[in-house]
Amino acid sequence: MGTSYVYKRDASRLFIAMRENGKRFKIYLPKESKPVIDNEEKDINFIEQSDYQYTFNWKDKRYNCELVSRDQNKMVIKVNGVEYKFSLESLFSYIRHGMIDKEGKQIDENNILSPMPGKIVDLFLAEGDLVNVGEPILSLEAMKMQNEITATCNGVIGKIHVVPGQSVMKDDLLVEVTSIDV
Amino acid sequence: MNKRLLIANRSEIAIRIIRSAHKLGLTAIVLQSEKEPDALYLNYADEVILANDGSSDKPIFLDAEKIVQLALENQIDMIHPGYGFLSENPDFAQLCEDNGLNFIGPSPKLIREMGIKTIAKKMAIDAGLPLVPGSDGAVKDAKVALEFAKKIGYPVLLKASAGGGGRGMRIVEKPETMERNFKSAFDEATAAFGNGDLFIEKYLENPKHLEFQILGDKYGHVIQLGERECSLQRKHQKLLEEAPSASISPRIRKKMGKMAVKFAESIGYFSAGTIEYILDEDGTFYFMEMNTRIQVEHPVTEMVSGVDLVDWQIKIALGEKLTVKQSEVKTTGWAIECRVNTEDPQNRFSPQTGFIEKIRFPQNPNVRIETGVQNGSVVTPYFDSMIAKIIVHGNNRQDAINKTLEALQDFGLMGMKTTVPFCRAVLQHPEFVSARYTTRWVTQYFKPEMLENPDDELIGALAATIIYATEYLQIASDLPASRNESLNVWVLNKRINK
Amino acid sequence: MNKNEVFEQRKKALQQMEDNAVVKQHLKGKLTARERITVLFDEGTFFEFDAFVEPAQSSTSGKQSVFGDGVVVGRGLVQGRSVFAYAQDFTVLGGSLGFAHGQKIAKIQEMALKLGAPVVGLIDSGGARIQEGLKSLSAYASIFRNNVRSSGIIPQISVILGPAAGGAVYSPALTDFIFMTNQTSYMFVTGPDVVKEVLNEDIDMETLGGGNVHAQKSGVAHFVYDDEEHAIMYVRKLLSYLPSNNFEPIPISTNVQFYETRQEFLDKIIPDDANRPYDMKEIINILVDKDSFFEVHEKYAQNILVGFARLDGKTIGIVANQPKVMAGTLDINASVKGARFVRFCDAYNIPLLILEDVPGFLPGTDQEYNGIIRNGAKLLYAFCEATVPKITVITRKAYGGAYIVMSSKNTGGDFNFAWPTAEIAVMGPAGAIKIVNRAELAKAENKVEMEKILTEKYKNEIANPYKAEELGLIDEVINPSDTRRILITAFEVLSNKQYSAPERKHGSIPL
């Protein structure tokens, strides 16, 4: 005897786009009509898509959007030359997400350790500087190559333990970074 | 005439000079650097000289001897240095002169004198120009600097006498930090210019940067074409310029212009040049320095005065008389120039390199575009990050601001970030609109959040959602996204044999 | 009670259990076992077995029926293709694995093996059921044995959606891919309590065995997502690349799009300065079908990139050095990561594309002491052993032992192409000229200048790809912008490749 369970998975075309600053957009994409954003139908026309570029027309203005980078459901979109970061959720995952306790994130994981033995070539930031995830913090020469070591979180540069020209071993602490991510 | 003109420069300014050369019936020749073998300007030139600078640390545009050698090999008559690179290098100008090449610019002697700030200032004093209170010459060490600072009052500025572009420059707020700053400025100046001489002067806290365009011929006739305001700077790099300036009264304007002409006459200046002034909050102005080349921002002056500066540079170098009289110079309307640098204003203006996948410029009779790139161009780390200039002319200042904003809306670049959103934010800021802005605008007012715009944000959210939803719905879809080819005989055979 | 009443009662009980589960799981940001099943399968296709199996009396308080013994098993369709799955239910006896529970899992494993369909395990379990003693351990053992028997025949995927502790971790460990979620899933052999007791080390579950830890540090998890829905959705995506079994041809996508205008960027993508890094992922994304690159082990040993993609609609496996991270050198973790992926692709007849820019193996005591020799050999073994079509494209550096390892011609590479920017030699110029031109360098007045000249000479005369082409070790030096076209043709040429290794029980890979 078999038992079937019916669950409407893709019945929902409602998605939530969340900025890194916490701002949310509730976006409903009906199959045949204009998008509904925050419960309001917007007269936005999708004009064309080429490679990574999406062009829209709204209020008689053209908007060019470029997908700059993507990591799973996190995207960086460039509109009119300015980048906006969004984290995307389906309604389903969004609700679940709210339940997960965000406490207990490891701070020291964000400190920058030397990934290999080498020599520090250059420091790009100073103590107290703000740093974005993925932004290069310093350049490390190893294997005759300069490697840019990047931040693993958005944060503030704490103590810098090295100076240019200094040789470092693998796993040496190079720079302390304090996360400001929620 | 049919003279052969070599342009010892690249990018937009090379194209700009080629345009003038062609207008005057000259053959325009450019240098092809191996560091940038597919550059756009190469397409515009009549001839291209290949420079083997691939294995060299410095690009051809910085190699004076090589340029002169190539010029001689290619029967060049004149050399236009553009801006940057060797444009204000007296040794290069001298080398050209010694080899019978007509260097487009003032005499090597004047370039040298204007390049050494202490000498330039002395000459300015002689001509009656006001100077910011400071040391007459280089100060020996931090101790002398401390004494001097006490006399003129803090904050003070340490400046490399051979410098420019902000290198070897330090602001000292209080006596305690003098020694440290002196040392670092000295080291920086030594490293950058091979000359660590520093001088000291009063530091103006909220200054504006104004400059007067000068044009003089070889027969002592000098005119000025009005001022430009270049107060919008970041780390001494100009980002947006306008002409004229809304910060001075007609009376002051007249006075500053007269002084500029008088100075240029007194030193026997010819070719295009710029007298830079610094304007204090209370309206007093001081002479800063003289630039002996064509400047990046020259188009704003051209737009309001109607005088083609590069044409005249070449004609003057050819010995022609300057036929424009001072009384004929009239400025009409207002012009704004936005520099398009491949820098990320959301991220401390960090330089960007890579491909220009797609670039779109505004098309409008009010808008002048000077660019050195096109679709598919590569921005390399070897050269500076300015890829274009957008210059807009309006009937008055507000009209110019509005038209510039419109033009910037039509600009698009895929592949990299630029300073265009920054310019947009500047043009909408009350301090700029009211013309109160100073060279401190970026540090005082600029925040990356200013670049954002709610409409753009909403469209961005929509685009992100569409990209996400496309994949989401495709994965969620029950429809097969793939097909299996029916078993071929080969596979079947393998199966049987196993 | 008549038959109908039994039926009704059971249905009601099942509904009751589900309602309870919803409350418990949702509060933790988790889904119930049945909800997970519905996310995984196409709508209405799940066919459940053994829903009314009951656990041994010893493990329940005896009052209430515990239908299903804490696991939902069955078969459904994923984009029209048959897949078996089991989902453990943490709300029933903590998802603990009792004998009946274990038997249910083993049953679908065996069915899947017979029918040649993938198995997906949705794991959320407290481990072996202590009350049932050795019986539950024996159930584990049968699951492990089935995992191993199925390995290389049907793809097995484990999705960790809650705790997996102790012996329970080894079933996932034996499967081909492990998915985890951030903050709600954990894997460890011994939990924080034992760690505290034995080592007096204070550590929480997330730091000991959370999703990010396994995705970045240990390499246990191949994929990690922020929430369960995304994790399970991407299982569907992964399955779309894979054949259902080792005899089935690879799936072919009917929708082929690629970045046509971007192909020419490849001509300019390699920096002039050989020491400047670039992002190999950009090259991959331009070469393969649009948005089709699905990276495996994205956050672990990032100096090597592995993942599935489609080329002209057909699945390929990609192994590529990543010059952006550690200059693309091979270290222990990268070798093991690469080797495992190559062997998976070989087992399921997925052709391999190797993009090579490797300056060498990572030197140092740390690497040597931990056995870079032994571990580097795994990658070499895997490439030599693989009989699927193998095509290598050398984009820049290919030096020494690392060159050999990355599917060089004589290890059995079917086609080896090089871009004009390739440098193929025994070692990099800096090291080579110090040995070859020692005398000249010693004599030189201007050492720096001499080194520059010799480096240039070495690059032009020895390390250049045309030299390798003359030797036949490179089949062709190709234009970067033609690469996609050439690769499609080359894989087409190789599509009927058959190569059998000599008869043996199995090789002895240097584990």
mmCIF file of C-alpha atoms in Angstrom, chain B residues 156-441:
data_model
loop_
_atom_site.group_PDB
_atom_site.id
_atom_site.type_symbol
_atom_site.label_atom_id
_atom_site.label_comp_id
_atom_site.label_asym_id
_atom_site.label_seq_id
_atom_site.Cartn_x
_atom_site.Cartn_y
_atom_site.Cartn_z
ATOM 1 C CA VAL B 156 50.691 73.580 8.017
ATOM 2 C CA LEU B 157 51.410 71.709 4.838
ATOM 3 C CA LEU B 158 54.656 69.962 3.925
ATOM 4 C CA LYS B 159 55.154 69.734 0.197
ATOM 5 C CA ALA B 160 57.804 68.220 -2.020
ATOM 6 C CA SER B 161 59.372 70.974 -4.085
ATOM 7 C CA ALA B 162 59.723 68.640 -7.048
ATOM 8 C CA GLY B 163 56.363 67.040 -6.535
ATOM 9 C CA GLY B 164 52.862 66.923 -7.836
ATOM 10 C CA GLY B 165 49.843 64.702 -7.642
ATOM 11 C CA GLY B 166 49.838 64.636 -3.886
ATOM 12 C CA ARG B 167 52.992 62.643 -3.426
ATOM 13 C CA GLY B 168 55.384 63.858 -0.769
ATOM 14 C CA MET B 169 52.622 65.940 0.752
ATOM 15 C CA ARG B 170 51.581 65.934 4.416
ATOM 16 C CA ILE B 171 49.263 67.998 6.563
ATOM 17 C CA VAL B 172 50.648 68.611 10.034
ATOM 18 C CA GLU B 173 47.991 69.490 12.587
ATOM 19 C CA LYS B 174 50.156 69.873 15.653
ATOM 20 C CA PRO B 175 53.843 70.151 16.552
ATOM 21 C CA GLU B 176 54.009 66.629 17.998
ATOM 22 C CA THR B 177 53.447 64.978 14.637
ATOM 23 C CA MET B 178 55.870 67.161 12.702
ATOM 24 C CA GLU B 179 58.875 64.896 12.910
ATOM 25 C CA ARG B 180 57.052 61.755 11.817
ATOM 26 C CA ASN B 181 55.321 63.525 8.940
ATOM 27 C CA PHE B 182 58.467 65.274 7.844
ATOM 28 C CA LYS B 183 60.303 61.995 7.585
ATOM 29 C CA SER B 184 57.587 60.173 5.678
ATOM 30 C CA ALA B 185 57.062 63.064 3.259
ATOM 31 C CA PHE B 186 60.815 63.278 2.722
ATOM 32 C CA ASP B 187 61.086 59.549 2.030
ATOM 33 C CA GLU B 188 58.117 59.605 -0.291
ATOM 34 C CA ALA B 189 59.443 62.586 -2.230
ATOM 35 C CA THR B 190 62.879 61.011 -2.506
ATOM 36 C CA ALA B 191 61.378 57.782 -3.775
ATOM 37 C CA ALA B 192 59.025 59.454 -6.226
ATOM 38 C CA PHE B 193 61.090 62.320 -7.604
ATOM 39 C CA GLY B 194 64.649 61.571 -6.556
ATOM 40 C CA ASN B 195 64.618 64.833 -4.662
ATOM 41 C CA GLY B 196 63.504 64.999 -1.065
ATOM 42 C CA ASP B 197 63.426 68.777 -0.673
ATOM 43 C CA LEU B 198 60.345 69.890 1.232
ATOM 44 C CA PHE B 199 58.901 73.264 1.813
ATOM 45 C CA ILE B 200 56.312 74.339 4.287
ATOM 46 C CA GLU B 201 53.323 76.618 4.051
ATOM 47 C CA LYS B 202 50.114 77.591 5.739
ATOM 48 C CA TYR B 203 47.408 75.032 5.266
ATOM 49 C CA LEU B 204 44.014 76.374 4.257
ATOM 50 C CA GLU B 205 41.275 74.316 5.779
ATOM 51 C CA ASN B 206 38.517 74.838 3.258
ATOM 52 C CA PRO B 207 40.107 76.000 0.052
ATOM 53 C CA LYS B 208 38.803 76.068 -3.462
ATOM 54 C CA HIS B 209 40.916 75.286 -6.456
ATOM 55 C CA LEU B 210 40.664 77.702 -9.375
ATOM 56 C CA GLU B 211 42.836 77.921 -12.432
ATOM 57 C CA PHE B 212 43.178 80.303 -15.373
ATOM 58 C CA GLN B 213 43.841 79.126 -18.883
ATOM 59 C CA ILE B 214 46.649 81.031 -20.574
ATOM 60 C CA LEU B 215 47.542 81.080 -24.230
ATOM 61 C CA GLY B 216 50.635 82.907 -25.470
ATOM 62 C CA ASP B 217 52.553 83.038 -28.724
ATOM 63 C CA LYS B 218 56.263 83.272 -29.325
ATOM 64 C CA TYR B 219 56.004 87.025 -29.904
ATOM 65 C CA GLY B 220 54.958 88.053 -26.419
ATOM 66 C CA HIS B 221 51.201 88.128 -26.939
ATOM 67 C CA VAL B 222 49.444 86.487 -23.988
ATOM 68 C CA ILE B 223 45.724 86.141 -23.337
ATOM 69 C CA GLN B 224 43.690 84.381 -20.670
ATOM 70 C CA LEU B 225 40.552 82.379 -21.453
ATOM 71 C CA GLY B 226 38.890 82.539 -18.095
ATOM 72 C CA GLU B 227 38.913 80.235 -15.126
ATOM 73 C CA ARG B 228 37.990 76.678 -14.273
ATOM 74 C CA GLU B 229 36.987 75.473 -10.871
ATOM 75 C CA CYS B 230 38.532 72.128 -9.973
ATOM 76 C CA SER B 231 37.721 71.985 -6.280
ATOM 77 C CA LEU B 232 36.198 68.563 -6.523
ATOM 78 C CA GLN B 233 39.138 66.368 -5.733
ATOM 79 C CA ARG B 234 39.962 63.207 -3.961
ATOM 80 C CA LYS B 235 43.492 62.885 -2.660
ATOM 81 C CA HIS B 236 44.508 65.771 -4.960
ATOM 82 C CA GLN B 237 43.101 63.997 -8.014
ATOM 83 C CA LYS B 238 40.475 66.040 -9.788
ATOM 84 C CA LEU B 239 37.205 64.275 -10.470
ATOM 85 C CA LEU B 240 34.850 66.930 -11.799
ATOM 86 C CA GLU B 241 35.534 70.404 -13.179
ATOM 87 C CA GLU B 242 33.465 73.368 -14.261
ATOM 88 C CA ALA B 243 33.961 76.604 -16.139
ATOM 89 C CA PRO B 244 33.461 79.329 -15.228
ATOM 90 C CA SER B 245 33.509 79.286 -11.423
ATOM 91 C CA ALA B 246 30.550 80.444 -9.358
ATOM 92 C CA SER B 247 32.828 81.178 -6.434
ATOM 93 C CA ILE B 248 34.268 84.515 -7.527
ATOM 94 C CA SER B 249 32.836 87.907 -8.308
ATOM 95 C CA PRO B 250 33.439 89.512 -11.716
ATOM 96 C CA ARG B 251 35.803 91.941 -10.029
ATOM 97 C CA ILE B 252 37.971 89.218 -8.500
ATOM 98 C CA ARG B 253 37.794 87.265 -11.724
ATOM 99 C CA LYS B 254 39.169 90.230 -13.632
ATOM 100 C CA LYS B 255 41.914 90.745 -11.074
ATOM 101 C CA MET B 256 42.969 87.102 -11.065
ATOM 102 C CA GLY B 257 42.950 86.964 -14.859
ATOM 103 C CA LYS B 258 44.991 90.128 -15.209
ATOM 104 C CA MET B 259 47.566 88.843 -12.761
ATOM 105 C CA ALA B 260 47.786 85.565 -14.591
ATOM 106 C CA VAL B 261 48.451 87.303 -17.890
ATOM 107 C CA LYS B 262 50.954 89.652 -16.287
ATOM 108 C CA PHE B 263 52.819 86.715 -14.795
ATOM 109 C CA ALA B 264 52.925 84.799 -18.052
ATOM 110 C CA GLU B 265 54.134 87.890 -19.877
ATOM 111 C CA SER B 266 56.783 88.597 -17.291
ATOM 112 C CA ILE B 267 58.350 85.181 -17.721
ATOM 113 C CA GLY B 268 58.019 85.178 -21.501
ATOM 114 C CA TYR B 269 55.615 82.278 -21.599
ATOM 115 C CA PHE B 270 54.327 80.825 -24.821
ATOM 116 C CA SER B 271 52.011 77.861 -25.699
ATOM 117 C CA ALA B 272 49.081 76.814 -23.520
ATOM 118 C CA GLY B 273 49.512 76.988 -19.784
ATOM 119 C CA THR B 274 47.538 77.136 -16.584
ATOM 120 C CA ILE B 275 47.941 79.400 -13.594
ATOM 121 C CA GLU B 276 46.575 77.648 -10.518
ATOM 122 C CA TYR B 277 45.131 79.636 -7.647
ATOM 123 C CA ILE B 278 43.936 78.596 -4.282
ATOM 124 C CA LEU B 279 40.946 80.478 -2.917
ATOM 125 C CA ASP B 280 40.386 80.804 0.812
ATOM 126 C CA GLU B 281 36.964 80.889 2.452
ATOM 127 C CA ASP B 282 37.191 84.640 2.930
ATOM 128 C CA GLY B 283 37.739 85.189 -0.789
ATOM 129 C CA THR B 284 41.469 85.891 -0.705
ATOM 130 C CA PHE B 285 43.382 84.085 -3.389
ATOM 131 C CA TYR B 286 46.933 82.912 -3.664
ATOM 132 C CA PHE B 287 49.088 81.757 -6.534
ATOM 133 C CA MET B 288 49.797 78.049 -6.312
ATOM 134 C CA GLU B 289 51.665 76.919 -9.376
ATOM 135 C CA MET B 290 51.809 77.020 -13.123
ATOM 136 C CA ASN B 291 51.215 74.000 -15.355
ATOM 137 C CA THR B 292 53.117 74.152 -18.605
ATOM 138 C CA ARG B 293 50.998 71.691 -20.592
ATOM 139 C CA ILE B 294 47.529 71.108 -21.894
ATOM 140 C CA GLN B 295 45.340 69.926 -19.019
ATOM 141 C CA VAL B 296 42.892 67.080 -18.731
ATOM 142 C CA GLU B 297 40.083 69.544 -18.065
ATOM 143 C CA HIS B 298 40.862 71.880 -21.004
ATOM 144 C CA PRO B 299 37.574 71.025 -22.807
ATOM 145 C CA VAL B 300 35.436 72.990 -20.329
ATOM 146 C CA THR B 301 37.314 76.141 -21.288
ATOM 147 C CA GLU B 302 36.951 75.275 -24.954
ATOM 148 C CA MET B 303 33.218 74.750 -24.506
ATOM 149 C CA VAL B 304 32.590 78.160 -22.941
ATOM 150 C CA SER B 305 35.179 80.202 -24.892
ATOM 151 C CA GLY B 306 34.938 78.532 -28.282
ATOM 152 C CA VAL B 307 38.732 78.632 -28.613
ATOM 153 C CA ASP B 308 40.421 75.381 -29.643
ATOM 154 C CA LEU B 309 43.383 75.124 -27.313
ATOM 155 C CA VAL B 310 45.131 72.188 -28.937
ATOM 156 C CA ASP B 311 44.895 73.816 -32.364
ATOM 157 C CA TRP B 312 46.569 76.888 -30.950
ATOM 158 C CA GLN B 313 49.250 74.873 -29.161
ATOM 159 C CA ILE B 314 50.286 73.402 -32.484
ATOM 160 C CA LYS B 315 49.985 76.667 -34.414
ATOM 161 C CA ILE B 316 52.016 78.539 -31.822
ATOM 162 C CA ALA B 317 54.695 75.846 -31.916
ATOM 163 C CA LEU B 318 54.797 76.329 -35.677
ATOM 164 C CA GLY B 319 55.557 79.980 -35.076
ATOM 165 C CA GLU B 320 52.154 81.389 -35.915
ATOM 166 C CA LYS B 321 50.907 84.537 -34.246
ATOM 167 C CA LEU B 322 48.070 84.258 -31.746
ATOM 168 C CA THR B 323 45.286 86.135 -33.520
ATOM 169 C CA VAL B 324 42.735 86.004 -30.718
ATOM 170 C CA LYS B 325 42.722 89.286 -28.811
ATOM 171 C CA GLN B 326 41.887 89.466 -25.109
ATOM 172 C CA SER B 327 38.985 91.751 -25.893
ATOM 173 C CA GLU B 328 37.506 89.114 -28.199
ATOM 174 C CA VAL B 329 37.466 86.422 -25.528
ATOM 175 C CA LYS B 330 33.906 85.934 -24.335
ATOM 176 C CA THR B 331 32.551 83.065 -22.352
ATOM 177 C CA THR B 332 29.043 81.843 -22.954
ATOM 178 C CA GLY B 333 27.060 79.540 -20.718
ATOM 179 C CA TRP B 334 28.479 76.971 -18.383
ATOM 180 C CA ALA B 335 30.424 73.726 -18.892
ATOM 181 C CA ILE B 336 30.948 70.737 -16.624
ATOM 182 C CA GLU B 337 33.370 67.880 -17.121
ATOM 183 C CA CYS B 338 32.948 64.511 -15.436
ATOM 184 C CA ARG B 339 35.922 62.230 -15.464
ATOM 185 C CA VAL B 340 35.085 58.595 -16.042
ATOM 186 C CA ASN B 341 37.692 56.664 -14.105
ATOM 187 C CA THR B 342 37.546 52.915 -13.665
ATOM 188 C CA GLU B 343 37.524 53.252 -9.913
ATOM 189 C CA ASP B 344 34.991 51.929 -7.459
ATOM 190 C CA PRO B 345 33.461 54.813 -5.520
ATOM 191 C CA GLN B 346 31.602 52.334 -3.298
ATOM 192 C CA ASN B 347 34.887 50.874 -2.237
ATOM 193 C CA ARG B 348 37.298 53.694 -1.478
ATOM 194 C CA PHE B 349 37.892 54.329 -5.173
ATOM 195 C CA SER B 350 39.926 51.179 -5.591
ATOM 196 C CA PRO B 351 41.076 50.895 -9.191
ATOM 197 C CA GLN B 352 39.387 48.354 -11.423
ATOM 198 C CA THR B 353 40.989 46.470 -14.271
ATOM 199 C CA GLY B 354 39.545 44.131 -16.831
ATOM 200 C CA PHE B 355 37.366 44.180 -19.913
ATOM 201 C CA ILE B 356 35.014 46.840 -21.026
ATOM 202 C CA GLU B 357 32.320 44.479 -22.180
ATOM 203 C CA LYS B 358 30.015 47.154 -23.373
ATOM 204 C CA ILE B 359 30.215 50.923 -23.134
ATOM 205 C CA ARG B 360 27.507 53.395 -24.049
ATOM 206 C CA PHE B 361 27.918 57.149 -24.144
ATOM 207 C CA PRO B 362 25.233 59.803 -24.111
ATOM 208 C CA GLN B 363 24.418 61.149 -27.567
ATOM 209 C CA ASN B 364 23.470 64.793 -27.491
ATOM 210 C CA PRO B 365 24.667 67.979 -29.206
ATOM 211 C CA ASN B 366 25.301 69.565 -25.794
ATOM 212 C CA VAL B 367 27.533 66.704 -24.802
ATOM 213 C CA ARG B 368 31.126 66.250 -25.830
ATOM 214 C CA ILE B 369 32.747 62.881 -25.257
ATOM 215 C CA GLU B 370 36.480 62.366 -25.132
ATOM 216 C CA THR B 371 37.350 58.720 -24.767
ATOM 217 C CA GLY B 372 40.150 56.300 -25.360
ATOM 218 C CA VAL B 373 38.158 53.076 -25.142
ATOM 219 C CA GLN B 374 35.441 51.151 -26.921
ATOM 220 C CA ASN B 375 33.638 47.824 -26.512
ATOM 221 C CA GLY B 376 36.142 45.085 -25.811
ATOM 222 C CA SER B 377 38.938 47.399 -24.644
ATOM 223 C CA VAL B 378 41.080 46.224 -21.787
ATOM 224 C CA VAL B 379 41.869 48.409 -18.798
ATOM 225 C CA THR B 380 45.329 47.423 -17.629
ATOM 226 C CA PRO B 381 47.057 48.229 -14.385
ATOM 227 C CA TYR B 382 49.939 49.854 -16.283
ATOM 228 C CA PHE B 383 48.210 53.151 -16.999
ATOM 229 C CA ASP B 384 45.948 55.532 -15.168
ATOM 230 C CA SER B 385 42.315 54.729 -14.735
ATOM 231 C CA MET B 386 40.696 57.553 -16.695
ATOM 232 C CA ILE B 387 38.914 56.061 -19.689
ATOM 233 C CA ALA B 388 36.747 58.969 -20.759
ATOM 234 C CA LYS B 389 35.539 62.482 -20.085
ATOM 235 C CA ILE B 390 31.953 63.601 -20.431
ATOM 236 C CA ILE B 391 31.733 67.348 -21.017
ATOM 237 C CA VAL B 392 28.363 69.080 -21.040
ATOM 238 C CA HIS B 393 27.476 72.624 -21.982
ATOM 239 C CA GLY B 394 24.469 74.459 -20.582
ATOM 240 C CA ASN B 395 23.035 77.971 -20.718
ATOM 241 C CA ASN B 396 23.787 78.592 -17.067
ATOM 242 C CA ARG B 397 25.093 76.635 -14.125
ATOM 243 C CA GLN B 398 21.817 74.986 -13.117
ATOM 244 C CA ASP B 399 21.058 74.132 -16.729
ATOM 245 C CA ALA B 400 24.512 72.600 -17.078
ATOM 246 C CA ILE B 401 24.007 70.559 -13.917
ATOM 247 C CA ASN B 402 20.655 69.249 -15.136
ATOM 248 C CA LYS B 403 21.982 68.388 -18.570
ATOM 249 C CA THR B 404 25.007 66.654 -17.083
ATOM 250 C CA LEU B 405 22.772 64.540 -14.869
ATOM 251 C CA GLU B 406 20.737 63.626 -17.926
ATOM 252 C CA ALA B 407 23.864 62.733 -19.844
ATOM 253 C CA LEU B 408 25.213 60.587 -17.006
ATOM 254 C CA GLN B 409 21.942 58.683 -16.924
ATOM 255 C CA ASP B 410 22.628 57.647 -20.508
ATOM 256 C CA PHE B 411 26.112 56.443 -19.742
ATOM 257 C CA GLY B 412 26.529 52.725 -19.300
ATOM 258 C CA LEU B 413 29.483 50.451 -18.813
ATOM 259 C CA MET B 414 29.389 46.729 -18.393
ATOM 260 C CA GLY B 415 32.347 44.944 -16.896
ATOM 261 C CA MET B 416 33.684 47.471 -14.443
ATOM 262 C CA LYS B 417 32.705 50.196 -12.030
ATOM 263 C CA THR B 418 33.382 53.852 -12.692
ATOM 264 C CA THR B 419 33.240 57.240 -11.036
ATOM 265 C CA VAL B 420 30.080 58.161 -12.948
ATOM 266 C CA PRO B 421 27.729 57.413 -10.019
ATOM 267 C CA PHE B 422 30.035 59.504 -7.889
ATOM 268 C CA CYS B 423 29.700 62.452 -10.275
ATOM 269 C CA ARG B 424 25.940 61.958 -10.181
ATOM 270 C CA ALA B 425 25.974 62.185 -6.388
ATOM 271 C CA VAL B 426 28.133 65.318 -6.513
ATOM 272 C CA LEU B 427 25.847 67.093 -8.957
ATOM 273 C CA GLN B 428 22.850 66.509 -6.703
ATOM 274 C CA HIS B 429 24.512 67.544 -3.482
ATOM 275 C CA PRO B 430 23.409 70.888 -1.995
ATOM 276 C CA GLU B 431 26.990 71.981 -1.358
ATOM 277 C CA PHE B 432 27.765 71.590 -5.034
ATOM 278 C CA VAL B 433 24.508 73.029 -6.283
ATOM 279 C CA SER B 434 25.063 76.116 -4.137
ATOM 280 C CA ALA B 435 28.725 76.239 -5.271
ATOM 281 C CA ARG B 436 29.921 76.185 -1.671
ATOM 282 C CA TYR B 437 31.922 73.001 -2.209
ATOM 283 C CA THR B 438 35.632 72.985 -1.496
ATOM 284 C CA THR B 439 38.486 70.550 -2.032
ATOM 285 C CA ARG B 440 37.390 68.858 1.191
ATOM 286 C CA TRP B 441 34.018 67.827 -0.186
#
